[in-house]
Short mmCIF file of C-alpha atoms in Angstrom, two decimals:
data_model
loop_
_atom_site.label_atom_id
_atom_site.label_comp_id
_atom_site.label_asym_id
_atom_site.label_seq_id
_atom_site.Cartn_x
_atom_site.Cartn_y
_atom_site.Cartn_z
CA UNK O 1 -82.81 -12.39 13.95
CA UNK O 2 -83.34 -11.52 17.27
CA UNK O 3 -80.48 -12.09 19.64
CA UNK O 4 -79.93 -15.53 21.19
CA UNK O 5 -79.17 -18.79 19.81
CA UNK O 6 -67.73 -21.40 -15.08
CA UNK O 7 -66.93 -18.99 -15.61
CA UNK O 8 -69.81 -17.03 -17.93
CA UNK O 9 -69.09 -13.86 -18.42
CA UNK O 10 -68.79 -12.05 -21.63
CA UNK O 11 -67.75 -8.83 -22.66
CA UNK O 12 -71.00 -7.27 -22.94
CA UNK O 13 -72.45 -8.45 -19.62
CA UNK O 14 -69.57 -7.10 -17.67
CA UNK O 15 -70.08 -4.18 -15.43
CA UNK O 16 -67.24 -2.54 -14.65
CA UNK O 17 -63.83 -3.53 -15.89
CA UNK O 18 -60.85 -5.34 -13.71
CA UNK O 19 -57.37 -5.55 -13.48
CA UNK O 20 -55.78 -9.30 -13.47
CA UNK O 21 -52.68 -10.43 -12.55
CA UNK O 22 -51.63 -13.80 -12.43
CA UNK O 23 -50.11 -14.67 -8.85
CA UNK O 24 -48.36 -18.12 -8.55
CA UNK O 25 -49.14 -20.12 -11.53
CA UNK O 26 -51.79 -20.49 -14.66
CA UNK O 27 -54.42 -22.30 -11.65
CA UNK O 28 -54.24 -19.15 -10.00
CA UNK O 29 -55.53 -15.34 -11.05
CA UNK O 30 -56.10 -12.47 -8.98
CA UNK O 31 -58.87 -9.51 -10.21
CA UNK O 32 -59.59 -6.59 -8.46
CA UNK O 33 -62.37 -4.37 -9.23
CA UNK O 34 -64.95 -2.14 -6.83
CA UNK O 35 -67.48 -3.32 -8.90
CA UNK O 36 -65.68 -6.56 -9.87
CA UNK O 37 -67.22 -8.68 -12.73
CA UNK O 38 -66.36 -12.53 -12.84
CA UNK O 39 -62.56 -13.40 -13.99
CA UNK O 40 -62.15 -14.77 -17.20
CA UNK O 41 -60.80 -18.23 -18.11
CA UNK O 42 -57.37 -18.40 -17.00
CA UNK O 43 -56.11 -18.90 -19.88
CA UNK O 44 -57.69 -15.43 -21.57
CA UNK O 45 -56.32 -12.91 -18.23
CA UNK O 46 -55.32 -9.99 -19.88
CA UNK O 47 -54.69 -6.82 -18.37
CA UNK O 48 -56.79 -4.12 -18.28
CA UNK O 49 -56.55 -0.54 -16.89
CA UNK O 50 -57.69 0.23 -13.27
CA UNK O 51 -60.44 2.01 -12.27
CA UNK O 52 -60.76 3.72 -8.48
CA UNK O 53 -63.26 1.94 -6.46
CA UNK O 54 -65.77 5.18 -5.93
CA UNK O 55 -65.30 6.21 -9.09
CA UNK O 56 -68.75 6.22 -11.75
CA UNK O 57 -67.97 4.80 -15.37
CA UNK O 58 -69.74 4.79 -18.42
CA UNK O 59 -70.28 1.14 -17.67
CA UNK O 60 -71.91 1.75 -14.28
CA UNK O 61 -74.20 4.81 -15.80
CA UNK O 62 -75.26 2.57 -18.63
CA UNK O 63 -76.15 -0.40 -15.65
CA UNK O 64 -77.95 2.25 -13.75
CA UNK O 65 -79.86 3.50 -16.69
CA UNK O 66 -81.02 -0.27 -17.17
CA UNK O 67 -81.98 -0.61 -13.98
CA UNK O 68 -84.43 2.63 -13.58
CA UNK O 69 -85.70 1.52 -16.86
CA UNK O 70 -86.48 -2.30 -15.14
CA UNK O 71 -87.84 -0.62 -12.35
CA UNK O 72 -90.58 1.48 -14.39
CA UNK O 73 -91.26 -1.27 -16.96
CA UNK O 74 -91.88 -5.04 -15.08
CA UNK O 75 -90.55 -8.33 -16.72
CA UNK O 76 -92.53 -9.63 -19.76
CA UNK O 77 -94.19 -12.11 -18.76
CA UNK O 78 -92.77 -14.19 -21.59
CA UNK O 79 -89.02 -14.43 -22.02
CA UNK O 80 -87.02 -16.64 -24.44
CA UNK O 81 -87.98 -20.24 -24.40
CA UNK O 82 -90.03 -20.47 -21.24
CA UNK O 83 -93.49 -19.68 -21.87
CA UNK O 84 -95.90 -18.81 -18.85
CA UNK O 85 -99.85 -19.61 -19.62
CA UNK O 86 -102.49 -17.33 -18.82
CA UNK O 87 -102.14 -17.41 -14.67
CA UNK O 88 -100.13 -19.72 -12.67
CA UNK O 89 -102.65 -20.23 -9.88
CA UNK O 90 -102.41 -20.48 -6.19
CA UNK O 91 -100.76 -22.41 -3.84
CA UNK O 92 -102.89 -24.89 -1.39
CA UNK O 93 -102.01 -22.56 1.49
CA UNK O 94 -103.18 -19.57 -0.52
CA UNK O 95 -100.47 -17.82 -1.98
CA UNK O 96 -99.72 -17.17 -5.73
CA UNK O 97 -97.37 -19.33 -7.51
CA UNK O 98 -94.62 -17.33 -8.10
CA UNK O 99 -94.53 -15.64 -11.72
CA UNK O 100 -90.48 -15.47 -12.26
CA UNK O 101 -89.73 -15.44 -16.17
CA UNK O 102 -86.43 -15.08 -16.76
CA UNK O 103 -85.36 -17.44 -13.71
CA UNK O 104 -87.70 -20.33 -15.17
CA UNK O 105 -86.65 -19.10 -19.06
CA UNK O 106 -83.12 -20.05 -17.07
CA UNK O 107 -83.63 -23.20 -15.79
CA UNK O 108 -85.41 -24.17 -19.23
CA UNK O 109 -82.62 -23.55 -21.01
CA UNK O 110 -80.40 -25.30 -17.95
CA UNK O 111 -82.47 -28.57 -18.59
CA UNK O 112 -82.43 -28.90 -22.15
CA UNK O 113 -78.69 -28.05 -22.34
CA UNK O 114 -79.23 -25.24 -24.10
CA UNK O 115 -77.12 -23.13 -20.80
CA UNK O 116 -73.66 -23.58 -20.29
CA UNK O 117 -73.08 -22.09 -17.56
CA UNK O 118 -74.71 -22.36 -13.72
CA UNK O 119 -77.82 -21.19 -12.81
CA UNK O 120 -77.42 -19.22 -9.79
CA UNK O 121 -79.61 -17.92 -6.84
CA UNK O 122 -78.86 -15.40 -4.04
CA UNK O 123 -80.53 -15.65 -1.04
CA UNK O 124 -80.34 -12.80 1.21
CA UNK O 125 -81.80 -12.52 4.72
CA UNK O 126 -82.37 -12.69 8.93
CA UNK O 127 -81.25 -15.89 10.94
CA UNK O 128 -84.14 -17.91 9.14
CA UNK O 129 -81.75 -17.89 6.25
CA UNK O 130 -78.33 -18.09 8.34
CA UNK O 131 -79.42 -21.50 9.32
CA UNK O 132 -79.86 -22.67 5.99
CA UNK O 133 -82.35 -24.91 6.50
CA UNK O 134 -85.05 -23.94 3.74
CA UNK O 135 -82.26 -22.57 1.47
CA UNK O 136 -80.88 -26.40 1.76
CA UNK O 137 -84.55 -27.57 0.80
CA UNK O 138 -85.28 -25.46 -1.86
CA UNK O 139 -81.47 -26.32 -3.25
CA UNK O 140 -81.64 -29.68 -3.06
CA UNK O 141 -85.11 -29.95 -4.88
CA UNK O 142 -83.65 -27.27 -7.71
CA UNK O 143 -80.41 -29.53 -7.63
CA UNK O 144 -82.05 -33.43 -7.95
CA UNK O 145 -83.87 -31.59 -10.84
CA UNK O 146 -81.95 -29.14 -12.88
CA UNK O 147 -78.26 -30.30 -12.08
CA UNK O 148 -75.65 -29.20 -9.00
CA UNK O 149 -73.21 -26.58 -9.20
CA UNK O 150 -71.85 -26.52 -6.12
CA UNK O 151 -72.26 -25.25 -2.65
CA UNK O 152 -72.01 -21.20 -3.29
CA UNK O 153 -71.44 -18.98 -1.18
CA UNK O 154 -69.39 -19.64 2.35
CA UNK O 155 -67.79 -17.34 4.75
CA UNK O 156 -64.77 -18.21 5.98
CA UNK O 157 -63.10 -18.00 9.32
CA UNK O 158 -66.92 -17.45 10.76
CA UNK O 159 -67.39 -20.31 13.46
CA UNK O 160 -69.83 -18.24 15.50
CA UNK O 161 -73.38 -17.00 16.45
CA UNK O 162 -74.58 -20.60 14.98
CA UNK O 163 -72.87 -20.72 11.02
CA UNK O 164 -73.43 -23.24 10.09
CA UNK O 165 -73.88 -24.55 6.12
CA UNK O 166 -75.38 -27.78 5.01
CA UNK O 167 -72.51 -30.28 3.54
CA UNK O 168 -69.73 -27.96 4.18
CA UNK O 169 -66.77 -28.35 6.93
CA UNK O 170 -66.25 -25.15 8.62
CA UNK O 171 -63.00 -24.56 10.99
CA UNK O 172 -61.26 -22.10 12.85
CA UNK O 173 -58.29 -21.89 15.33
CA UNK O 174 -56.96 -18.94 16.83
CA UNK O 175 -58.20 -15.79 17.37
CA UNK O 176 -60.78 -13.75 14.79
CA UNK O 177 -62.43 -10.39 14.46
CA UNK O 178 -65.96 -9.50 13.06
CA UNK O 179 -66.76 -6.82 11.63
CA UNK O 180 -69.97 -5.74 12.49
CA UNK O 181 -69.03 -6.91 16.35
CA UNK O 182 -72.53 -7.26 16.70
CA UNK O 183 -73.40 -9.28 13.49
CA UNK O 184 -75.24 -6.51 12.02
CA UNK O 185 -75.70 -3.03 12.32
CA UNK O 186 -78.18 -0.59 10.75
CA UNK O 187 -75.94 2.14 10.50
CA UNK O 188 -73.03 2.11 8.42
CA UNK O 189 -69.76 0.38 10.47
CA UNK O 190 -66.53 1.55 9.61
CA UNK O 191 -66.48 2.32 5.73
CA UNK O 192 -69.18 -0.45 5.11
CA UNK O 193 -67.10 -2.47 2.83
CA UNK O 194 -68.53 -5.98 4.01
CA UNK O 195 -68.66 -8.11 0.75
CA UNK O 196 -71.41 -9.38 -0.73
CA UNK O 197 -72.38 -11.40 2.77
CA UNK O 198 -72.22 -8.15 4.71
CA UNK O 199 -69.56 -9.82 7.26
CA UNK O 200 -65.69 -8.93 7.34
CA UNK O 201 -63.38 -11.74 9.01
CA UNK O 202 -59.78 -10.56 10.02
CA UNK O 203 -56.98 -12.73 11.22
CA UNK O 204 -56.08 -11.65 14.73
CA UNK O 205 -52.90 -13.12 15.24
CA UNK O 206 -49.96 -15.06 13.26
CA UNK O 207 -51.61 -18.30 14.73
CA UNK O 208 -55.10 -17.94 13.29
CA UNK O 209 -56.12 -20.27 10.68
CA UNK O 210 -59.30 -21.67 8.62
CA UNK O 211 -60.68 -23.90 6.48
CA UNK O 212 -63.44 -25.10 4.42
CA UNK O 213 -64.05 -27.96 3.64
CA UNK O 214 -66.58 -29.18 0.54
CA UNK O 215 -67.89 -33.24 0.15
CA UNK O 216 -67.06 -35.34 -2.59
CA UNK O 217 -71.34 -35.53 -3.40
CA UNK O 218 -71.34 -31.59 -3.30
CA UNK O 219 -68.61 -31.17 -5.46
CA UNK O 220 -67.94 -34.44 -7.48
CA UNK O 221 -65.37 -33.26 -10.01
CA UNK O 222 -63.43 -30.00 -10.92
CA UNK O 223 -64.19 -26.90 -9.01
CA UNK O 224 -63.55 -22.77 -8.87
CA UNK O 225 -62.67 -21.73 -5.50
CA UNK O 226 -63.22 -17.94 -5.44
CA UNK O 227 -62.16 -15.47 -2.34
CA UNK O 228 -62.47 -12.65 -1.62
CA UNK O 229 -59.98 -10.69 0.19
CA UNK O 230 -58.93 -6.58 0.93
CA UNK O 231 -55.40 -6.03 1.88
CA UNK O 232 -55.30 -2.14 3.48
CA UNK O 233 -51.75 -2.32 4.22
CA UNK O 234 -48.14 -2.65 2.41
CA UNK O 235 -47.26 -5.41 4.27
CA UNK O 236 -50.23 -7.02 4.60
CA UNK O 237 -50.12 -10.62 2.53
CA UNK O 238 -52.19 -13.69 2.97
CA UNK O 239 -51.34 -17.47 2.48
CA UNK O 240 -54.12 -19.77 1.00
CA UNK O 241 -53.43 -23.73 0.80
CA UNK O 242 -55.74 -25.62 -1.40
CA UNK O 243 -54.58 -29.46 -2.91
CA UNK O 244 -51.35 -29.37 -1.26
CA UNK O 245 -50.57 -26.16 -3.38
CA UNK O 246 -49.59 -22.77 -1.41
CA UNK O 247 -50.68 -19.68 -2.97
CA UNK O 248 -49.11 -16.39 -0.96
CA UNK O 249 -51.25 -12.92 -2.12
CA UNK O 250 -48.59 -9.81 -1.01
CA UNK O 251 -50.28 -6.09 -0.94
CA UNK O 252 -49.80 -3.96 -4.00
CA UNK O 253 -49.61 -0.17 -4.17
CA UNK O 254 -52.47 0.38 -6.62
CA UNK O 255 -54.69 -2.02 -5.03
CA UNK O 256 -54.79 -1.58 -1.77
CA UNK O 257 -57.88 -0.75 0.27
CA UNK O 258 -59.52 -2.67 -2.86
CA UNK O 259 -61.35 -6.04 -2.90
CA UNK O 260 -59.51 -8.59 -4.72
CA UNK O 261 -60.35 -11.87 -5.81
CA UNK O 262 -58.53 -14.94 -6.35
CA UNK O 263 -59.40 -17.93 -8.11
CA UNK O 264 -58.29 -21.16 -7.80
CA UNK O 265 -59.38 -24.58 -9.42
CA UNK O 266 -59.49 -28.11 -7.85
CA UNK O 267 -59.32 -31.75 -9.14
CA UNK O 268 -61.91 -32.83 -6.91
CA UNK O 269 -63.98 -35.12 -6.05
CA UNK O 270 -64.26 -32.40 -2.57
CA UNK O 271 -61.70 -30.52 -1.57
CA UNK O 272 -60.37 -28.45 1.43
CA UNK O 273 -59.18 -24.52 1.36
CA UNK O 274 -57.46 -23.10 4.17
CA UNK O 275 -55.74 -19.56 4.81
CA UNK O 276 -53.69 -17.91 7.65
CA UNK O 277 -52.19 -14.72 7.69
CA UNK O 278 -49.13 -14.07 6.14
CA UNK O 279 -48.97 -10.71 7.81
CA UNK O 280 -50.82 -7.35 8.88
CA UNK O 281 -54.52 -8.68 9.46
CA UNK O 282 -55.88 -9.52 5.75
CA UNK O 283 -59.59 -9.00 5.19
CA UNK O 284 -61.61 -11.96 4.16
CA UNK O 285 -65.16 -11.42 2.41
CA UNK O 286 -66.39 -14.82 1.63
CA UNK O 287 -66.01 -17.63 -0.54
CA UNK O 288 -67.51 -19.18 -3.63
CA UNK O 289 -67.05 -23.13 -4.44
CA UNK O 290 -68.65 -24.34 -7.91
CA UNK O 291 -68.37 -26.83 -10.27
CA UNK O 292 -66.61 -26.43 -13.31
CA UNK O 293 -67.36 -29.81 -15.11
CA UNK O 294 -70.61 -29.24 -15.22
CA UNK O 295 -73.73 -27.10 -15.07
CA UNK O 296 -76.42 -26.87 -12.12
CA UNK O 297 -78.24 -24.54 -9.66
CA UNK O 298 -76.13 -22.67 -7.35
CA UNK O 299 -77.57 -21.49 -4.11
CA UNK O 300 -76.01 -18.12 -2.37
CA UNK O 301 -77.11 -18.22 1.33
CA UNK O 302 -76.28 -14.93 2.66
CA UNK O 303 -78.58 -14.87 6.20
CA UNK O 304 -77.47 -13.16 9.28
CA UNK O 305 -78.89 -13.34 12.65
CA UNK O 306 -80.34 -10.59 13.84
CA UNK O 307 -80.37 -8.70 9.94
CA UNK O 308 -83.00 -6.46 8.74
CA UNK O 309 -83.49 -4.54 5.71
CA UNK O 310 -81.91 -1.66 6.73
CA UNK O 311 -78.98 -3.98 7.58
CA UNK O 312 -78.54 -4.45 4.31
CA UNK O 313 -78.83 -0.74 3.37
CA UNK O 314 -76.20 0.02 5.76
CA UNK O 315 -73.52 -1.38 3.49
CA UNK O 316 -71.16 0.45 1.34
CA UNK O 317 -73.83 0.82 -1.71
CA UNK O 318 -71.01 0.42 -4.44
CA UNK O 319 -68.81 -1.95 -3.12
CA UNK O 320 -72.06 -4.49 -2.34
CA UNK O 321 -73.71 -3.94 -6.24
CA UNK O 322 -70.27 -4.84 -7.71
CA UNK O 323 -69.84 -8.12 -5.41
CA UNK O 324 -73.30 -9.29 -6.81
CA UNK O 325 -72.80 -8.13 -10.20
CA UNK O 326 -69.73 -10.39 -9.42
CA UNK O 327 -72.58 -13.24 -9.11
CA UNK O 328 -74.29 -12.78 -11.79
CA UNK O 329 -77.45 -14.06 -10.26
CA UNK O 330 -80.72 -15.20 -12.39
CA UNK O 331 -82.65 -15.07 -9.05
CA UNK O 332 -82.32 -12.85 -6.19
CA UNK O 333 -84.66 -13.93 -3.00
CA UNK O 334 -85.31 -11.09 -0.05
CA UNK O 335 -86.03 -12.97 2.85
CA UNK O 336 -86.19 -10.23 5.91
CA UNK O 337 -89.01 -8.77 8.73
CA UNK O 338 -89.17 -11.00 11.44
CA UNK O 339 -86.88 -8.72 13.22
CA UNK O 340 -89.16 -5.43 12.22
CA UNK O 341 -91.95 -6.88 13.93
CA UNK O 342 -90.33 -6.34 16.92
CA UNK O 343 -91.42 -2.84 16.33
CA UNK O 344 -95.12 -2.84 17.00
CA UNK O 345 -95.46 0.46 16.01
CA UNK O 346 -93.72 -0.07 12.56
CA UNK O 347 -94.62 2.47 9.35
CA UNK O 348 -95.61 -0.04 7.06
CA UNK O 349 -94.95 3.14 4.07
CA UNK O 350 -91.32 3.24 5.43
CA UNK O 351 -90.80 -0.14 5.12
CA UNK O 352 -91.89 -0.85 1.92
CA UNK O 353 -89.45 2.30 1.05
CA UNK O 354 -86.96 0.11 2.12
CA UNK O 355 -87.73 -2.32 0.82
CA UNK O 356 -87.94 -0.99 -2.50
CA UNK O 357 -84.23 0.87 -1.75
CA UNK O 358 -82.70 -2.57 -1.72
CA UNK O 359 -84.42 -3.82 -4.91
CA UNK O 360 -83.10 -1.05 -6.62
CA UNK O 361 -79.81 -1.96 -5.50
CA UNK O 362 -79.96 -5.66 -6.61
CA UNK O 363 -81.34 -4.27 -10.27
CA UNK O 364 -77.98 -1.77 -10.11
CA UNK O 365 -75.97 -5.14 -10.12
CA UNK O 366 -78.36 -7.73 -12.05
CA UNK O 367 -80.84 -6.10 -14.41
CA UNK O 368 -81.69 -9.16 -15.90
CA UNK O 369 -82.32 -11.41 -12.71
CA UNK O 370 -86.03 -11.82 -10.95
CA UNK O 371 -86.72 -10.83 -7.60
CA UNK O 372 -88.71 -12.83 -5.20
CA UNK O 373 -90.09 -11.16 -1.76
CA UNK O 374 -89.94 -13.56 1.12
CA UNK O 375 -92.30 -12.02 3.44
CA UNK O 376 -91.87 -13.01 7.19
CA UNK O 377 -93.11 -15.86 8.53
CA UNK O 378 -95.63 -16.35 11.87
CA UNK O 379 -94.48 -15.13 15.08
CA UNK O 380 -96.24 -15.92 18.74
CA UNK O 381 -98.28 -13.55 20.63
CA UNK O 382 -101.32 -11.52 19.33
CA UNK O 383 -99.27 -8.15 18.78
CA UNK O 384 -96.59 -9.62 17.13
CA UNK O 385 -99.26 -11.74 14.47
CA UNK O 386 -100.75 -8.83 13.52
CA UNK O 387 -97.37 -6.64 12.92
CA UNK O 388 -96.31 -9.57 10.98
CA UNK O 389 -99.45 -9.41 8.82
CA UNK O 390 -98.91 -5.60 8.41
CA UNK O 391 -95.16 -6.21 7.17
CA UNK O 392 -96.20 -8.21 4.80
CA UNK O 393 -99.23 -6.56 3.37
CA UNK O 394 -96.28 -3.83 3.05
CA UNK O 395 -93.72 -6.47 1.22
CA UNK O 396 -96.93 -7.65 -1.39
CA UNK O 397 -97.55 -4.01 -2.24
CA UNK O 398 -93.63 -3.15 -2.79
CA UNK O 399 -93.28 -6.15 -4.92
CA UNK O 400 -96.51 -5.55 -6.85
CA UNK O 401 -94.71 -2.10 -7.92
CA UNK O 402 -91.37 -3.69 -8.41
CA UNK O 403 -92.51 -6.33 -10.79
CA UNK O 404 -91.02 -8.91 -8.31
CA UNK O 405 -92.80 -12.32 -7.07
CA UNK O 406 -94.29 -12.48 -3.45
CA UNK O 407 -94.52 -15.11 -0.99
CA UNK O 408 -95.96 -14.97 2.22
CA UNK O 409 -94.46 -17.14 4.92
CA UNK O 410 -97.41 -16.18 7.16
CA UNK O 411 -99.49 -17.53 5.08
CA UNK O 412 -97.42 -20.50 4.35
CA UNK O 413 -97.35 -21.52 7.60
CA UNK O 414 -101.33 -20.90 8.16
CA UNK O 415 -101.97 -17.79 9.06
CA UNK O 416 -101.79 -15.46 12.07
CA UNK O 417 -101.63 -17.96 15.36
CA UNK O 418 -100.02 -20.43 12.97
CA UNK O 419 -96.98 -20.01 14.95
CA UNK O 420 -98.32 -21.33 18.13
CA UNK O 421 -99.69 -24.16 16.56
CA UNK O 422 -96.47 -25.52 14.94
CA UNK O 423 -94.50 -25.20 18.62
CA UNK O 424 -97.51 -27.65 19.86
CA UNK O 425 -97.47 -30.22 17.23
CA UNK O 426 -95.66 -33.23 18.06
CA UNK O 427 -93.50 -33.33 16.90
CA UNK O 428 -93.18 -29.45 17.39
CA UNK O 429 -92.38 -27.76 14.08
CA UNK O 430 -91.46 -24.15 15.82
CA UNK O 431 -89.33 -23.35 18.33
CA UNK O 432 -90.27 -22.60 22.20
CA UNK O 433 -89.49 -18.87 21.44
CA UNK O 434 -92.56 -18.78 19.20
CA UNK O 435 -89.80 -16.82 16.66
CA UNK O 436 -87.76 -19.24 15.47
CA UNK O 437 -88.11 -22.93 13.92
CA UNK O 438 -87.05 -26.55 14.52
CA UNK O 439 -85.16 -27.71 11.50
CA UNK O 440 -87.78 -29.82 10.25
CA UNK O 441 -90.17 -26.61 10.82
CA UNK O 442 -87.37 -24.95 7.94
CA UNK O 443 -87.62 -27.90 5.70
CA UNK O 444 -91.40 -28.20 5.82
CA UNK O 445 -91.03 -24.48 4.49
CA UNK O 446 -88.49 -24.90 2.20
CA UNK O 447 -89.91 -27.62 0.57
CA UNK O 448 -93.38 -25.86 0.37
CA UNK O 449 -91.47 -23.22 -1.36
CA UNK O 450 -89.49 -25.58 -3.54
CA UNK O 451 -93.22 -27.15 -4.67
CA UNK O 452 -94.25 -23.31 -5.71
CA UNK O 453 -91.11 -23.03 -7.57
CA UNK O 454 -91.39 -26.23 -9.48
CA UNK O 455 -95.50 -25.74 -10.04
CA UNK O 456 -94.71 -22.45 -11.54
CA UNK O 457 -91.68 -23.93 -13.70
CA UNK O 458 -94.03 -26.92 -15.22
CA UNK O 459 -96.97 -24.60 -15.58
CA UNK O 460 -95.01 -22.81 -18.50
CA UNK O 461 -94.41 -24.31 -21.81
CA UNK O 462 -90.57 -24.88 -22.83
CA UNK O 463 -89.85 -24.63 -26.33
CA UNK O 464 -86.71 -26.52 -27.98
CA UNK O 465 -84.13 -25.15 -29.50
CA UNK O 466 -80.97 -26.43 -31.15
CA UNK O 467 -78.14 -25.49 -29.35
CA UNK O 468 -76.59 -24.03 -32.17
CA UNK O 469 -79.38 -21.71 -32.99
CA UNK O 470 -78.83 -20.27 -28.69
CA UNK O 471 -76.82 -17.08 -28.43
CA UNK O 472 -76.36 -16.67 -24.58
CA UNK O 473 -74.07 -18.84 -22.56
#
């Protein structure tokens, strides 16, 4: 934005295969993979042989074959035991309700117990989304419905530029690096290896430390604390303290330069993680808290301030397809433009390029997972309304040919000018810099949002099934 202020994987969905080694005990196991699926249950780690990080396999050929083949043939719009009637209407303020059939076939089977495992969304875009404001609306509604899984997706050691995430305890002490410096960058910045939220934290000296910390209603029982890490040197190690327990992760040979993972699980109810470096500046690349004694709707916010598409296309292609593969998402939400509207003189073919380069990175790592456009919402000023329309007539016609769902925050909010009316209401809804919302402007949103979602989800039919008769996790 613009500069100021559990387990569920089986065999056959994995996409690339990992090596495991278990580091302190049976609550802890470390994977390491360039294009990483999720670790198995602890108690099933085997190990398996290593693959380079840059290196194609049969598995990744075979992913990108299904993926060019999604790209050229759209979703049915039936799938499993959601059923979607003829048309799902329009929203009051005028945009369709979005058609997503395998993320409502999802939450069907989710409610009816049919699912065992989480169903999970990822959320990627400008500071809109870095302030999590309408990704906390639209999880909470998902979540009072369909069940919570936890908080996602958190970076830690990132106190800065306004993180911030809803229900979560974020610390830091001592001194950190980011990697971008500037947040985001739309070249590549150093070898682009940023993790699936596009930011690299590093320790900066033997005093830095950080935590998260997750609530007792966010996380009730039993949870799977997942990080993230690269160690690029033999001496490099990192300590990680959850529950009283120390963990210490030392550098290995054959791994180096490599993201690893390492997973942890909690008692609960809540629960705190903190790190510091053991030695030679450890990389972290995020964190993922979920629930493990029960099923609900995760919620990935990924936002960065400042981010554009081309932010996103900026990172290391291979290393960011296998960290969401890692995810296994059943929704994947593009939520970027406000920050191209800056250029009045924007290409609207170029950008829908782009945007259509990043969708065919997200099919790379999740074939099977819908797409929903969020197109940029209202911005003040007369030149800056009508770029925003432009970007967005852009986004429609990209999704159209993708097969992915469209929804116009412009429209949302009103239409051009719509901007300048919510920073006069009283109370105001957006902010003074015409750009940027109050919070309660973000809720409104999210919630309005949240309403589509849910109209679109009862519109269907869901048909039972006995779980017995249900192949799928």
């Amino acid at each position: 934005m613009l500069k100021h202020g559990l387990f569920r994987s089986k065999a056959h969905r994995q996409v690339a295969v990992s090596a495991f080694a278990v580091v302190s005990s049976a609550a802890v196991v470390v994977t390491c993979s360039a294009v990483g699926p999720r670790p198995p249950k602890v108690q099933e780690v085997q190990e398996k042989e290593q693959k380079e990080p840059t290196t194609p396999s049969l598995v990744q050929a075979a992913v990108s074959s299904a993926a060019s083949q999604a790209l050229a043939e759209p979703s049915p719009p039936q799938v499993g035991r959601w059923f979607a009637p003829s048309g799902l209407g329009m929203t009051p303020e005028g945009n369709a309700v979005p058609l997503l059939p395998r993320f409502y076939d999802a939450l069907a089977r989710l409610e009816t117990r049919l699912r065992h495992d989480h169903v999970r969304i990822v959320w990627l875009g400008d500071s809109h989304t870095q302030a999590d404001g309408w990704t906390q609306a639209v999880r909470r509604a998902l979540q009072q419905r369909f069940g919570n899984g936890g908080p996602g997706f958190i970076h830690l050691g990132w106190t800065t530029y306004g993180y911030r995430r809803e229900n979560v305890i974020l610390r830091a002490s001592g001194a950190w690096s980011l990697l971008p410096t500037t947040l985001v960058a739309v070249t590549r910045v150093d070898d682009g290896v940023l993790g699936l939220g596009g930011l690299r934290l590093e320790p900066r000296g033997l005093d830095a430390t950080a935590q998260v910390g997750v609530n007792a209603a966010d996380l009730p029982g039993e949870g799977l604390w997942d990080l993230a890490v690269r160690l690029m040197e033999k001496d490099s190690s990192l300590v990680i303290r959850l529950e009283g327990q120390e963990h210490r992760v030392e550098a290995q040979s054959f791994t180096l330069g490599r993201i690893r993972h390492v997973t942890l699980r909690s008692k609960g109810p809540g629960g705190t993680l903190g790190v510091e470096q053991g030695w030679n500046r450890p990389q972290l690349l995020g964190l993922v808290v979920e629930a493990t004694d029960r099923h609900g709707v995760v919620l990935d916010t990924l936002g960065l301030n400042g981010a554009r598409y081309r932010s996103a296309l900026a990172w290391d292609e291979a290393a960011w397809v296998g960290e969401l593969a890692r995810r296994e998402p059943d929704l994947v939400v593009l939520a970027y433009g406000t920050n191209e509207s800056s250029d009045i003189k924007l290409k609207a073919e170029l950008h829908a390029a782009r945007v259509k380069e990043l969708v065919g990175r997200v099919r790379k790592a999740a074939p099977h997972a819908d797409c929903l456009i969020f197109g940029p919402i209202d911005r003040g000023g007369e030149q800056y309304e009508a770029t925003v329309a432009r970007i967005n007539e852009a986004q429609a016609a990209a999704a159209r040919e993708l097969g992915c769902a469209f929804w116009n925050g412009q429209q949302a909010m009103g239409g051009a000018g719509s901007m300048q009316r919510w920073a006069t209401m009283n109370p105001p809804l957006g902010g003074g810099d015409r750009v940027h919302l109050y919070p309660r402007g973000y809720q409104k949103l999210g919630e309005m949002l949240a309403r589509d979602l849910l109209t679109g989800y009862d519109a269907g039919v869901v048909r039972g099934q006995s779980p017995s008769d249900d192949p799928e996790r």
